[in-house]
Tab-separated table of C-alpha atoms and ligand atoms in Angstrom:
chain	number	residue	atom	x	y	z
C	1	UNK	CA	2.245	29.649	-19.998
C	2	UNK	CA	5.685	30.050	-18.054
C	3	UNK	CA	5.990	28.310	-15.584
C	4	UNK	CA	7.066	29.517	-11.327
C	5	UNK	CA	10.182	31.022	-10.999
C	6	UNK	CA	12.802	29.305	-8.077
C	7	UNK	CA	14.072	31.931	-6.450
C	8	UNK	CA	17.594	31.547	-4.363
C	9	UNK	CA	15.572	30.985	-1.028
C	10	UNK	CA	13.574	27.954	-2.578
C	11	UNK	CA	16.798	26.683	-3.842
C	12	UNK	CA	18.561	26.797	0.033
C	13	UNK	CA	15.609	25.454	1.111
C	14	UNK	CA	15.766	22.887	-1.500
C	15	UNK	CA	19.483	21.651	-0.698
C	16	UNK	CA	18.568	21.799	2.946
C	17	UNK	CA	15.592	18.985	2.135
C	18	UNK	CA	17.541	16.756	0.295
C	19	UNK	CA	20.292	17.050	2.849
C	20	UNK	CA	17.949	16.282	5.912
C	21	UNK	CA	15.755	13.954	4.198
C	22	UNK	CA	16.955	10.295	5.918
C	23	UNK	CA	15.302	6.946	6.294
C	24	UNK	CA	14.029	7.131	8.961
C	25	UNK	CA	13.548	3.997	11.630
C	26	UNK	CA	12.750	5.411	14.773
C	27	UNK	CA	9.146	6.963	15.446
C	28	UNK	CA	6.866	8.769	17.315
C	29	UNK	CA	3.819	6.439	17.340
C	30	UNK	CA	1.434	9.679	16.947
C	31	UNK	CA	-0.909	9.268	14.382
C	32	UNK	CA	-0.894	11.393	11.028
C	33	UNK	CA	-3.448	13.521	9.885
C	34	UNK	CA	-5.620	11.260	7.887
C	35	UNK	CA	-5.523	14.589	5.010
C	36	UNK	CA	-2.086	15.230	5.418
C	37	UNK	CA	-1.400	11.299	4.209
C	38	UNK	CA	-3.962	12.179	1.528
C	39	UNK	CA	-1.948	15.236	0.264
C	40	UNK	CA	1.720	13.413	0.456
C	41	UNK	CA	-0.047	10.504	-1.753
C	42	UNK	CA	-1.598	13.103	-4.272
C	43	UNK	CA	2.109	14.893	-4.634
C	44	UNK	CA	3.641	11.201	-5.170
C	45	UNK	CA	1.601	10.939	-8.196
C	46	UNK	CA	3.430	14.128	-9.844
C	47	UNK	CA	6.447	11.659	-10.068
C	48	UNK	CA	7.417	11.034	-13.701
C	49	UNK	CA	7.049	7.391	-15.343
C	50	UNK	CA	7.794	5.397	-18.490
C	51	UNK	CA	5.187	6.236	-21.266
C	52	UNK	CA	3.382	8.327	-18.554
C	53	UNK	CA	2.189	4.411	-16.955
C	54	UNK	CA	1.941	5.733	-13.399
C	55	UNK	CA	2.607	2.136	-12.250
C	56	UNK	CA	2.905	2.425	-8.764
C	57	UNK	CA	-0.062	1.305	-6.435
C	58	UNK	CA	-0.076	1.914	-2.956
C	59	UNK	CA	-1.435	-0.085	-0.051
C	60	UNK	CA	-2.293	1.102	2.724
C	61	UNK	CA	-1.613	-1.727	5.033
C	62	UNK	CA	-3.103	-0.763	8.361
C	63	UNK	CA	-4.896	-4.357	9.483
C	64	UNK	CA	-2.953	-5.742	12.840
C	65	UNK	CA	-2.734	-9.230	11.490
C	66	UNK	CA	-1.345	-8.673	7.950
C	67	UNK	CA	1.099	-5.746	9.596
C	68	UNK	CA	1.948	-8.979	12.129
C	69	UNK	CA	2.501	-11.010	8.980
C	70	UNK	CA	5.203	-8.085	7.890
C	71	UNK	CA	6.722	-7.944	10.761
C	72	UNK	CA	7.810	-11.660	10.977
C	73	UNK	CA	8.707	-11.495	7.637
C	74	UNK	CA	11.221	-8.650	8.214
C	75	UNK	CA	12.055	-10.444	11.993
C	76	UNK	CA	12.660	-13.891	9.509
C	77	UNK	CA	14.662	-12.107	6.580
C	78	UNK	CA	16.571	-10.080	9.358
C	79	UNK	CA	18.050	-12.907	11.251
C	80	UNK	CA	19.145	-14.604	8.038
C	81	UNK	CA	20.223	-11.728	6.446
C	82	UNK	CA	22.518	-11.615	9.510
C	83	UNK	CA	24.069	-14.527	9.210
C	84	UNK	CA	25.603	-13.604	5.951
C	85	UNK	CA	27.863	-11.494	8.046
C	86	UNK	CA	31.061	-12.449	10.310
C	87	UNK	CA	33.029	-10.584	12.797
C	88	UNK	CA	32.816	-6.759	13.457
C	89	UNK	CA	30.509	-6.636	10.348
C	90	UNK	CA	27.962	-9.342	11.657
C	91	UNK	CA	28.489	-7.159	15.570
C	92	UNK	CA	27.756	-4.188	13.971
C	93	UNK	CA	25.129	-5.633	11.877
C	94	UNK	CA	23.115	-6.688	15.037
C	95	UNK	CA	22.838	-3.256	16.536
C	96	UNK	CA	21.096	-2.255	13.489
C	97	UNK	CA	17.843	-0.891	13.383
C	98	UNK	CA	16.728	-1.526	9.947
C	99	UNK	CA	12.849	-1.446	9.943
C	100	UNK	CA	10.378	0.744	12.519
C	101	UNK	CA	7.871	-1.575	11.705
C	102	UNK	CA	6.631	-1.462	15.294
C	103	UNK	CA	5.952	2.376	15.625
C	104	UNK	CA	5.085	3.722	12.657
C	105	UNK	CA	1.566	4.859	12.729
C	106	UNK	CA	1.100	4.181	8.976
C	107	UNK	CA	2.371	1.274	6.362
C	108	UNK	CA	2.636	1.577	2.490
C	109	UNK	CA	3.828	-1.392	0.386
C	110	UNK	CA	4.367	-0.367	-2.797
C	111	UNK	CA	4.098	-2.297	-5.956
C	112	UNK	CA	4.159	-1.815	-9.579
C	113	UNK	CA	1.562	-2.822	-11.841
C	114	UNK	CA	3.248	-5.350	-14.557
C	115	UNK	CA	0.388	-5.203	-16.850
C	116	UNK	CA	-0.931	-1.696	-16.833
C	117	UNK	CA	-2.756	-0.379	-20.036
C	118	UNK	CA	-1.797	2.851	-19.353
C	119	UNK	CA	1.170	4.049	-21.443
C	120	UNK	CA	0.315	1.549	-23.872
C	121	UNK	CA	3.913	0.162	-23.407
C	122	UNK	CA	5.975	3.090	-24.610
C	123	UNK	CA	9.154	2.683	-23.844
C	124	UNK	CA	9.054	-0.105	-21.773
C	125	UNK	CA	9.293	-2.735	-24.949
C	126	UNK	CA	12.692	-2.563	-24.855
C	127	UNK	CA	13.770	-1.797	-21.273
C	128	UNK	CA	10.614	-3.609	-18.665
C	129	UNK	CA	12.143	-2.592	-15.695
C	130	UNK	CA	11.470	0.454	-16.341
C	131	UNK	CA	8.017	0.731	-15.261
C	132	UNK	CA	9.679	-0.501	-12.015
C	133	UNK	CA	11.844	2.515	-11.812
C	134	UNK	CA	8.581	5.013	-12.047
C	135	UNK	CA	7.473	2.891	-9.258
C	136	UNK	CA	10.801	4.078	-7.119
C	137	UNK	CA	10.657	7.003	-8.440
C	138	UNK	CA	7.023	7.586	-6.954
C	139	UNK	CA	8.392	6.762	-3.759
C	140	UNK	CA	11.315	9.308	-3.357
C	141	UNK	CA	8.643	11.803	-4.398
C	142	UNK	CA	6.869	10.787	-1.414
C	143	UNK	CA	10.171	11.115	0.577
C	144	UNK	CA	10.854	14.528	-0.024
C	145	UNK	CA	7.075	15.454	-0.073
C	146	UNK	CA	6.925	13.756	3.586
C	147	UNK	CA	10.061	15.664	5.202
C	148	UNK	CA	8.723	18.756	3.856
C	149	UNK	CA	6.008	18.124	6.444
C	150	UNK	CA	8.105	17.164	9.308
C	151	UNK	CA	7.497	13.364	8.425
C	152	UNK	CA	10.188	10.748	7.846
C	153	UNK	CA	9.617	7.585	6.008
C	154	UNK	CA	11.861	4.577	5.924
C	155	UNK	CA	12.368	2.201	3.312
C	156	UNK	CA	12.379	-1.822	4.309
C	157	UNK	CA	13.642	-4.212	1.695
C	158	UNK	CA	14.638	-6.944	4.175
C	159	UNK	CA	11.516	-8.795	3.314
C	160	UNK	CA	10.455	-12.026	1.306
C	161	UNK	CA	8.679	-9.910	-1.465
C	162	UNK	CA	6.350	-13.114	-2.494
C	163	UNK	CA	5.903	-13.441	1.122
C	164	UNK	CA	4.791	-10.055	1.743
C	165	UNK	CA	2.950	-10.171	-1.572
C	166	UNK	CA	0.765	-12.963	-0.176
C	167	UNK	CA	0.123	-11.457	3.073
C	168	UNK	CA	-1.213	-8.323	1.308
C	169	UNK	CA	-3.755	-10.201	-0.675
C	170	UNK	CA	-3.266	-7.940	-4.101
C	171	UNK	CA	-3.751	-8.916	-7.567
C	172	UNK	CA	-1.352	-11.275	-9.572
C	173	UNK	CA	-0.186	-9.105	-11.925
C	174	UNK	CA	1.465	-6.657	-9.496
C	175	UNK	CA	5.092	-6.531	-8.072
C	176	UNK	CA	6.514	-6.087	-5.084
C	177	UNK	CA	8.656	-2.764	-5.002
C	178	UNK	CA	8.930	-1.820	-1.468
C	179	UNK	CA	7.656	-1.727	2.321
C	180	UNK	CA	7.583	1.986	3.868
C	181	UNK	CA	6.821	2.862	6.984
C	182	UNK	CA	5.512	6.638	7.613
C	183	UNK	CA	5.522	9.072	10.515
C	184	UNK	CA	7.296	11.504	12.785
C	185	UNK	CA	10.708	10.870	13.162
C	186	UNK	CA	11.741	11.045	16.995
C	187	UNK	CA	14.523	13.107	15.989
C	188	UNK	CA	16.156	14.341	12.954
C	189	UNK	CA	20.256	14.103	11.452
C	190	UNK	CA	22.055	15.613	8.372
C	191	UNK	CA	23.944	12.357	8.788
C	192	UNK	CA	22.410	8.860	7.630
C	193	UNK	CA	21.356	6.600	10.501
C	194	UNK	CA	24.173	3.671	8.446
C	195	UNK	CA	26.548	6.514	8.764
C	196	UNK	CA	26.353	7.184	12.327
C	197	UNK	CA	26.682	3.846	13.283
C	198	UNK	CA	30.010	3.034	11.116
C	199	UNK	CA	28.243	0.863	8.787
C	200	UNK	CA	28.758	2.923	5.458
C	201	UNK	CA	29.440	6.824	4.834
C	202	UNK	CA	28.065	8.909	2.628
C	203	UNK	CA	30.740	10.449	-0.232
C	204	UNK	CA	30.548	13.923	-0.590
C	205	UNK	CA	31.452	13.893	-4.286
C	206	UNK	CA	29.707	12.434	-7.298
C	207	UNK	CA	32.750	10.136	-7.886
C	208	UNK	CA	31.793	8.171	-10.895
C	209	UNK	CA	31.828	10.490	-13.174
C	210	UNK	CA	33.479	8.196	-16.314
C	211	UNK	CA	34.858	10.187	-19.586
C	212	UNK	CA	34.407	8.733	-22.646
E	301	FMN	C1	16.016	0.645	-2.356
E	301	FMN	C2	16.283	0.946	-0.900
E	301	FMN	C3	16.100	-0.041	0.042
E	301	FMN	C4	16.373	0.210	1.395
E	301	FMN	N1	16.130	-0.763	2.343
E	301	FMN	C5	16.328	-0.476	3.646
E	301	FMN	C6	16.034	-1.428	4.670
E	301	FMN	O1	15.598	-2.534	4.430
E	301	FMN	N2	16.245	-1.075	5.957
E	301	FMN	C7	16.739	0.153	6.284
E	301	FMN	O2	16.905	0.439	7.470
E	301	FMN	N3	17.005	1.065	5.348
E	301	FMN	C8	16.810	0.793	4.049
E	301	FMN	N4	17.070	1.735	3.103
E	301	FMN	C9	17.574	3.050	3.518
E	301	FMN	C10	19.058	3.174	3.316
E	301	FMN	O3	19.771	2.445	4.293
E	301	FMN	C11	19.403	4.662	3.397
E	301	FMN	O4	18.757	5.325	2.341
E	301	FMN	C12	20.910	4.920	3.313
E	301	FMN	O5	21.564	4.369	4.420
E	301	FMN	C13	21.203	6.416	3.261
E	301	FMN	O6	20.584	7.052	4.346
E	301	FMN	P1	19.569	8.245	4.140
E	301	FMN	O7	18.419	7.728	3.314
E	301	FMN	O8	19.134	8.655	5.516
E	301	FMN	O9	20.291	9.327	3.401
E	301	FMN	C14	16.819	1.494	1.773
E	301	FMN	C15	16.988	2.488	0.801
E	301	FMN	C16	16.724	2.223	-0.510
E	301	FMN	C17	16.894	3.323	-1.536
C-alpha cells in the first residue's frame, strides 16, 4: 500500500507548526473538550519507541489536593532553583514564569514504565534510557498534535520527581518523565517565551554539525 502523499501546502503548514509550537505558561482557564483531550492522547500513541515498548503512561492528574501537592512542589523547587543564580541572572530569573500550574484546565504527568513486557527488551539491553526517550518522544507528539488544535502545552521539570511521584500515588516500577500542563494559550509567539524575556535565544542554524 503507498502511503499519503505531502503536498507543498502540508509542508508550509508543517514548518509553520513547528515554528509556532512554544511552551506555553500562560492560559485561558477554559476547559477542553473532554474528546478533543481524548483524540490528542490517541495521536501521542503514534509516537515511535524502543522495541515498539510504548512506555509512556499518562496521568491525568485532575484531583485539587494532589494538583495542590504539585504546585508546592514546583513553588519549593522554584525558590531553590533560584538561588542557584546571582545578579542579573538570579533578577531575570525571578520574573520568570516557568510553570502555569494555576490555570491550566488539565494536568498530565508523564512517566515511563521501567519494567514493561512489551518490546520484550529490544534494544533497550544495551542502551535503558532509551525507553525513557520514547517516553519524550510521546510527549512532543502530543505538542505538535495539541497546537494543531489551537492548544499549547508547557513542559515543568522544576519539580522533585520522587516528590511528585508520591503525590501521584502510581506504581513502583514507573518513572517520573515530566509534568505538562494543557490548554489554550492566552496568546501565541513565533518567539520562545525564554527568548523574549532575554534569558536564552533560539539559533537559527543547526550549529553542531561535527565532520568526522
Ligand atoms: C525537557 C524539557 C523540560 C522543560 N522544563 C521547563 C520548565 O520546567 N519550565 C518551563 O517554563 N519550561 C520548560 N521547558 C520549556 C523550555 O523552556 C522551552 O521549550 C524552550 O525555552 C524553548 O521554547 P519553545 O518550546 O517555546 O520553543 C522545558 C522543555 C523541555 C524540552
Amino acid at each position: 500500500m503507498n502511503g499519503p502523499q505531502f503536498g507543498a501546502g502540508f509542508e508550509q503548514d508543517f514548518e509553520q507548526l513547528l515554528a509556532w509550537r512554544r511552551d506555553v505558561r500562560h492560559f485561558r482557564t477554559d476547559p477542553i473538550p473532554a474528546d478533543l483531550v481524548e483524540h490528542l492522547l490517541d495521536l501521542t500513541t503514534l509516537a515511535p519507541s524502543v522495541g515498539n515498548a510504548q512506555p509512556w503512561r499518562f496521568v491525568s492528574v485532575d484531583d485539587p489536593a494532589r494538583r495542590a501537592a504539585i504546585i508546592a512542589n514546583f513553588e519549593e523547587a522554584n525558590t531553590a532553583a533560584l538561588s542557584n543564580y546571582e545578579g542579573e541572572k538570579a533578577q531575570l530569573y525571578a520574573q520568570l514564569k516557568l510553570a502555569g500550574l494555576r490555570q491550566a484546565p488539565r494536568h498530565f504527568a508523564v512517566f515511563c514504565d521501567e519494567m514493561t513486557e512489551q518490546g520484550a527488551g529490544l534494544g533497550r539491553m544495551t542502551m535503558p534510557e532509551t525507553l525513557r526517550y520514547s517516553a519524550v518522544l510521546a510527549i512532543h507528539t502530543l505538542w505538535l498534535a495539541a497546537r494543531t488544535q489551537g492548544l499549547g502545552l508547557g513542559w515543568v521539570s522544576i519539580i522533585d520527581p520522587a516528590a511528585a511521584k508520591a503525590s501521584l500515588d502510581v506504581p513502583a516500577d514507573w518513572s517520573f518523565v515530566a509534568y505538562l500542563c494543557l490548554g489554550f494559550p492566552q496568546d501565541d509567539h513565533i518567539e520562545p517565551e525564554l527568548q523574549r524575556r532575554g534569558w536564552q535565544a533560539r539559533e537559527s542554524r543547526c550549529r553542531q554539525v561535527l565532520q568526522r
